[in-house]
CSV table of C-alpha atoms in Angstrom, one decimal:
chain,number,residue,atom,x,y,z
A,192,MET,CA,-84.9,-65.1,-117.9
A,193,ASN,CA,-84.0,-61.8,-117.4
A,194,LEU,CA,-87.4,-61.6,-116.2
A,195,ASN,CA,-87.3,-64.6,-114.5
A,196,LEU,CA,-84.0,-64.0,-112.4
A,197,ASN,CA,-85.5,-59.9,-111.7
A,198,ARG,CA,-88.5,-61.4,-110.1
A,199,GLN,CA,-86.2,-63.5,-108.0
A,200,THR,CA,-83.9,-61.0,-107.0
A,201,MET,CA,-86.9,-58.7,-106.6
A,202,GLU,CA,-88.2,-62.1,-104.3
A,203,ASN,CA,-85.5,-63.1,-102.3
A,204,ASN,CA,-85.6,-59.6,-101.0
A,205,THR,CA,-89.2,-59.3,-100.3
A,206,THR,CA,-88.6,-62.1,-98.2
A,207,ARG,CA,-85.1,-61.2,-96.8
A,208,SER,CA,-87.3,-57.9,-95.7
A,209,TRP,CA,-90.4,-59.3,-94.1
A,210,VAL,CA,-87.3,-62.5,-92.2
A,211,LYS,CA,-86.0,-59.3,-91.2
A,212,THR,CA,-89.1,-57.7,-90.4
A,213,GLY,CA,-90.0,-60.1,-88.4
A,214,VAL,CA,-87.4,-60.6,-86.0
A,215,VAL,CA,-87.0,-56.8,-85.4
A,216,PHE,CA,-91.6,-57.1,-84.8
A,217,GLY,CA,-90.6,-60.7,-82.9
A,218,LEU,CA,-88.9,-58.5,-80.2
A,219,LEU,CA,-90.8,-56.1,-80.5
A,220,PHE,CA,-93.7,-58.6,-79.3
A,221,THR,CA,-91.7,-59.9,-76.1
A,222,VAL,CA,-90.8,-56.6,-74.7
A,223,ILE,CA,-94.7,-55.1,-75.1
A,224,TYR,CA,-96.1,-58.4,-73.2
A,225,PRO,CA,-94.4,-57.8,-70.1
A,226,SER,CA,-94.5,-54.5,-70.1
A,227,MET,CA,-98.7,-54.7,-70.0
A,228,ILE,CA,-98.6,-57.8,-67.6
A,229,PHE,CA,-95.9,-55.9,-65.7
A,230,ILE,CA,-96.7,-52.6,-65.4
A,231,SER,CA,-99.2,-50.2,-65.0
A,232,PHE,CA,-100.6,-47.9,-67.9
A,233,PRO,CA,-103.5,-45.3,-68.2
A,234,LYS,CA,-105.9,-47.1,-70.8
A,235,GLN,CA,-105.0,-45.0,-73.8
A,236,ILE,CA,-102.0,-46.8,-73.7
A,237,ILE,CA,-103.2,-49.8,-72.8
A,238,LEU,CA,-104.8,-49.5,-76.1
A,239,ILE,CA,-102.5,-48.9,-78.0
A,240,LEU,CA,-99.6,-51.9,-76.3
A,241,ALA,CA,-102.7,-54.3,-77.4
A,242,PHE,CA,-103.1,-53.5,-81.2
A,243,GLY,CA,-99.0,-53.3,-80.6
A,244,PHE,CA,-99.1,-56.8,-78.7
A,245,SER,CA,-101.2,-58.3,-81.6
A,246,ALA,CA,-99.9,-56.4,-84.8
A,247,SER,CA,-96.0,-57.4,-83.8
A,248,LEU,CA,-96.9,-61.4,-83.4
A,249,ALA,CA,-99.2,-61.0,-87.0
A,250,ILE,CA,-96.0,-59.6,-88.2
A,251,ALA,CA,-94.0,-61.8,-86.9
A,252,SER,CA,-94.9,-64.5,-87.5
A,253,ILE,CA,-95.2,-63.8,-91.4
A,254,GLY,CA,-91.7,-62.9,-91.0
A,255,LEU,CA,-91.1,-66.5,-89.5
A,256,TYR,CA,-93.4,-68.0,-92.7
A,257,ARG,CA,-91.5,-66.5,-94.9
A,258,PHE,CA,-87.9,-67.7,-93.2
A,259,LEU,CA,-89.5,-71.1,-92.9
A,260,SER,CA,-90.7,-71.4,-96.2
A,261,LEU,CA,-86.9,-71.2,-97.7
A,262,ASN,CA,-86.6,-74.4,-96.8
A,263,LYS,CA,-89.7,-76.2,-98.0
A,264,THR,CA,-92.8,-74.5,-98.5
A,265,THR,CA,-95.7,-77.0,-96.5
A,266,VAL,CA,-99.8,-75.9,-95.7
A,267,SER,CA,-99.6,-76.7,-92.3
A,268,LEU,CA,-97.3,-74.0,-92.9
A,269,GLN,CA,-99.6,-71.8,-94.7
A,270,ILE,CA,-102.6,-72.5,-92.2
A,271,GLY,CA,-100.4,-72.0,-89.2
A,272,VAL,CA,-99.5,-68.5,-89.7
A,273,LEU,CA,-103.2,-68.1,-91.1
A,274,PHE,CA,-104.8,-68.9,-87.9
A,275,ASN,CA,-102.0,-66.5,-85.9
A,276,ILE,CA,-102.5,-63.8,-87.7
A,277,ILE,CA,-106.7,-64.7,-87.0
A,278,ALA,CA,-105.6,-64.9,-83.3
A,279,CYS,CA,-103.8,-61.3,-83.5
A,280,SER,CA,-107.8,-59.8,-84.6
A,281,VAL,CA,-109.5,-62.2,-82.8
A,282,VAL,CA,-107.0,-61.2,-79.1
A,283,PHE,CA,-107.1,-57.0,-80.4
A,284,ILE,CA,-110.9,-58.1,-79.7
A,285,MET,CA,-110.8,-59.3,-76.7
A,286,PHE,CA,-108.5,-57.2,-75.1
A,287,ALA,CA,-110.2,-53.7,-76.4
A,288,LEU,CA,-113.6,-55.5,-74.3
A,289,GLN,CA,-112.2,-56.0,-71.5
A,290,ILE,CA,-109.9,-52.7,-71.8
A,291,SER,CA,-114.4,-51.2,-72.0
A,292,LEU,CA,-115.5,-53.3,-69.6
A,293,PHE,CA,-113.0,-53.6,-66.7
A,294,SER,CA,-112.9,-49.3,-67.2
A,295,ASP,CA,-114.7,-48.1,-63.9
A,296,GLU,CA,-115.7,-45.3,-66.1
A,297,LEU,CA,-118.4,-47.7,-67.6
A,298,SER,CA,-120.2,-47.7,-65.2
A,299,ARG,CA,-119.8,-44.7,-63.8
A,300,ASN,CA,-121.1,-43.1,-66.9
A,301,LEU,CA,-124.1,-45.2,-67.5
A,302,ASN,CA,-127.8,-43.5,-66.9
A,303,VAL,CA,-128.9,-47.4,-66.9
A,304,PRO,CA,-130.6,-48.5,-63.0
A,305,LYS,CA,-127.8,-51.4,-61.2
A,306,GLU,CA,-129.7,-54.2,-62.6
A,307,THR,CA,-129.0,-54.4,-66.2
A,308,SER,CA,-125.5,-52.5,-65.0
A,309,ALA,CA,-124.7,-55.3,-63.7
A,310,TYR,CA,-127.0,-57.5,-66.8
A,311,VAL,CA,-124.2,-56.0,-68.6
A,312,SER,CA,-121.4,-56.4,-67.2
A,313,GLN,CA,-121.7,-60.6,-67.2
A,314,LEU,CA,-122.8,-60.6,-70.6
A,315,LEU,CA,-120.0,-58.7,-72.0
A,316,ASN,CA,-117.2,-60.6,-70.0
A,317,ILE,CA,-118.8,-64.0,-70.8
A,318,THR,CA,-118.1,-62.5,-74.0
A,319,GLN,CA,-114.6,-61.7,-73.4
A,320,LEU,CA,-114.5,-64.9,-72.1
A,321,THR,CA,-115.1,-66.5,-75.2
A,322,LEU,CA,-113.0,-64.6,-77.2
A,323,ASP,CA,-110.4,-66.0,-74.6
A,324,ILE,CA,-111.3,-69.7,-75.8
A,325,VAL,CA,-111.3,-68.6,-79.7
A,326,TRP,CA,-107.9,-66.6,-79.1
A,327,ASP,CA,-106.7,-70.1,-77.4
A,328,MET,CA,-107.4,-72.6,-79.6
A,329,PHE,CA,-106.4,-70.4,-83.1
A,330,ILE,CA,-102.9,-69.4,-81.5
A,331,SER,CA,-102.6,-73.4,-80.4
A,332,VAL,CA,-103.2,-74.5,-83.3
A,333,GLY,CA,-101.4,-71.7,-85.3
A,334,THR,CA,-98.4,-72.1,-83.0
A,335,PHE,CA,-98.3,-76.5,-84.0
A,336,LEU,CA,-98.2,-76.3,-87.2
A,337,LEU,CA,-95.7,-73.8,-87.8
A,338,ALA,CA,-93.4,-75.3,-84.8
A,339,LEU,CA,-94.2,-78.5,-86.7
A,340,ASN,CA,-92.9,-77.2,-89.6
A,341,MET,CA,-89.3,-75.9,-87.7
A,342,MET,CA,-89.1,-79.5,-87.1
A,343,SER,CA,-88.0,-79.9,-90.4
A,344,HIS,CA,-85.6,-76.4,-91.0
A,345,PRO,CA,-81.7,-77.3,-91.4
A,346,ARG,CA,-81.4,-74.3,-88.9
A,347,LEU,CA,-83.9,-74.6,-86.2
A,348,GLY,CA,-84.0,-77.8,-86.1
A,349,LYS,CA,-86.3,-80.4,-83.7
A,350,ILE,CA,-85.4,-78.4,-80.3
A,351,PHE,CA,-86.7,-74.8,-81.0
A,352,GLY,CA,-89.4,-77.2,-83.5
A,353,GLY,CA,-90.1,-79.4,-79.5
A,354,LEU,CA,-90.1,-76.0,-77.6
A,355,GLY,CA,-93.3,-74.6,-80.4
A,356,ILE,CA,-94.9,-77.8,-80.2
C-alpha cells in the first residue's frame, strides 16, 4: 500500500513538472517562431532558433498531453502527441535543409558546373517542399486530435478545443 502511495505521489509530481515545463516551453515557442519570421539573424542563429522551435513545440505537446491525461487518457490523445513529436522532428530537418538550400554560401562554395548546381538546388527544393507537406500533415492531425481531447476537458472545454480544431 505504501509503495503504491509513493509511486502515485511520484507520478503526480512528474505530471505536475511536465505540465509546468510544457507551459514554459509553449510560451517559449510563441516567442521563437515570430523571431524567426520577423527578425533577420545569421544562419547559425536561425538554425539554433529552428531547433528551439521544434524542441519547444515537442516539449509543450508532451506537457499538454500530461495535462489532458489527468482528465482522461485516450488513444486519440496518445496518437495526437505522437504525431506532434514526429512533426517537430520533420520540421527541424526541413528548416535545416532550407537554411542550407537558401544560403548563398552553398552555391558559391560548390565547385561544380552551373547546370549541376541548378539541378541539385531544384532537387533539394523539392525535398524541402515535400518535408513541408509531411510537417503539415503530422502537425495538423496531431493538433486536431489534441484539440478533440480538449473538448471534453473540464477546464479547456469546447472553446479551447474548438479553437484548436
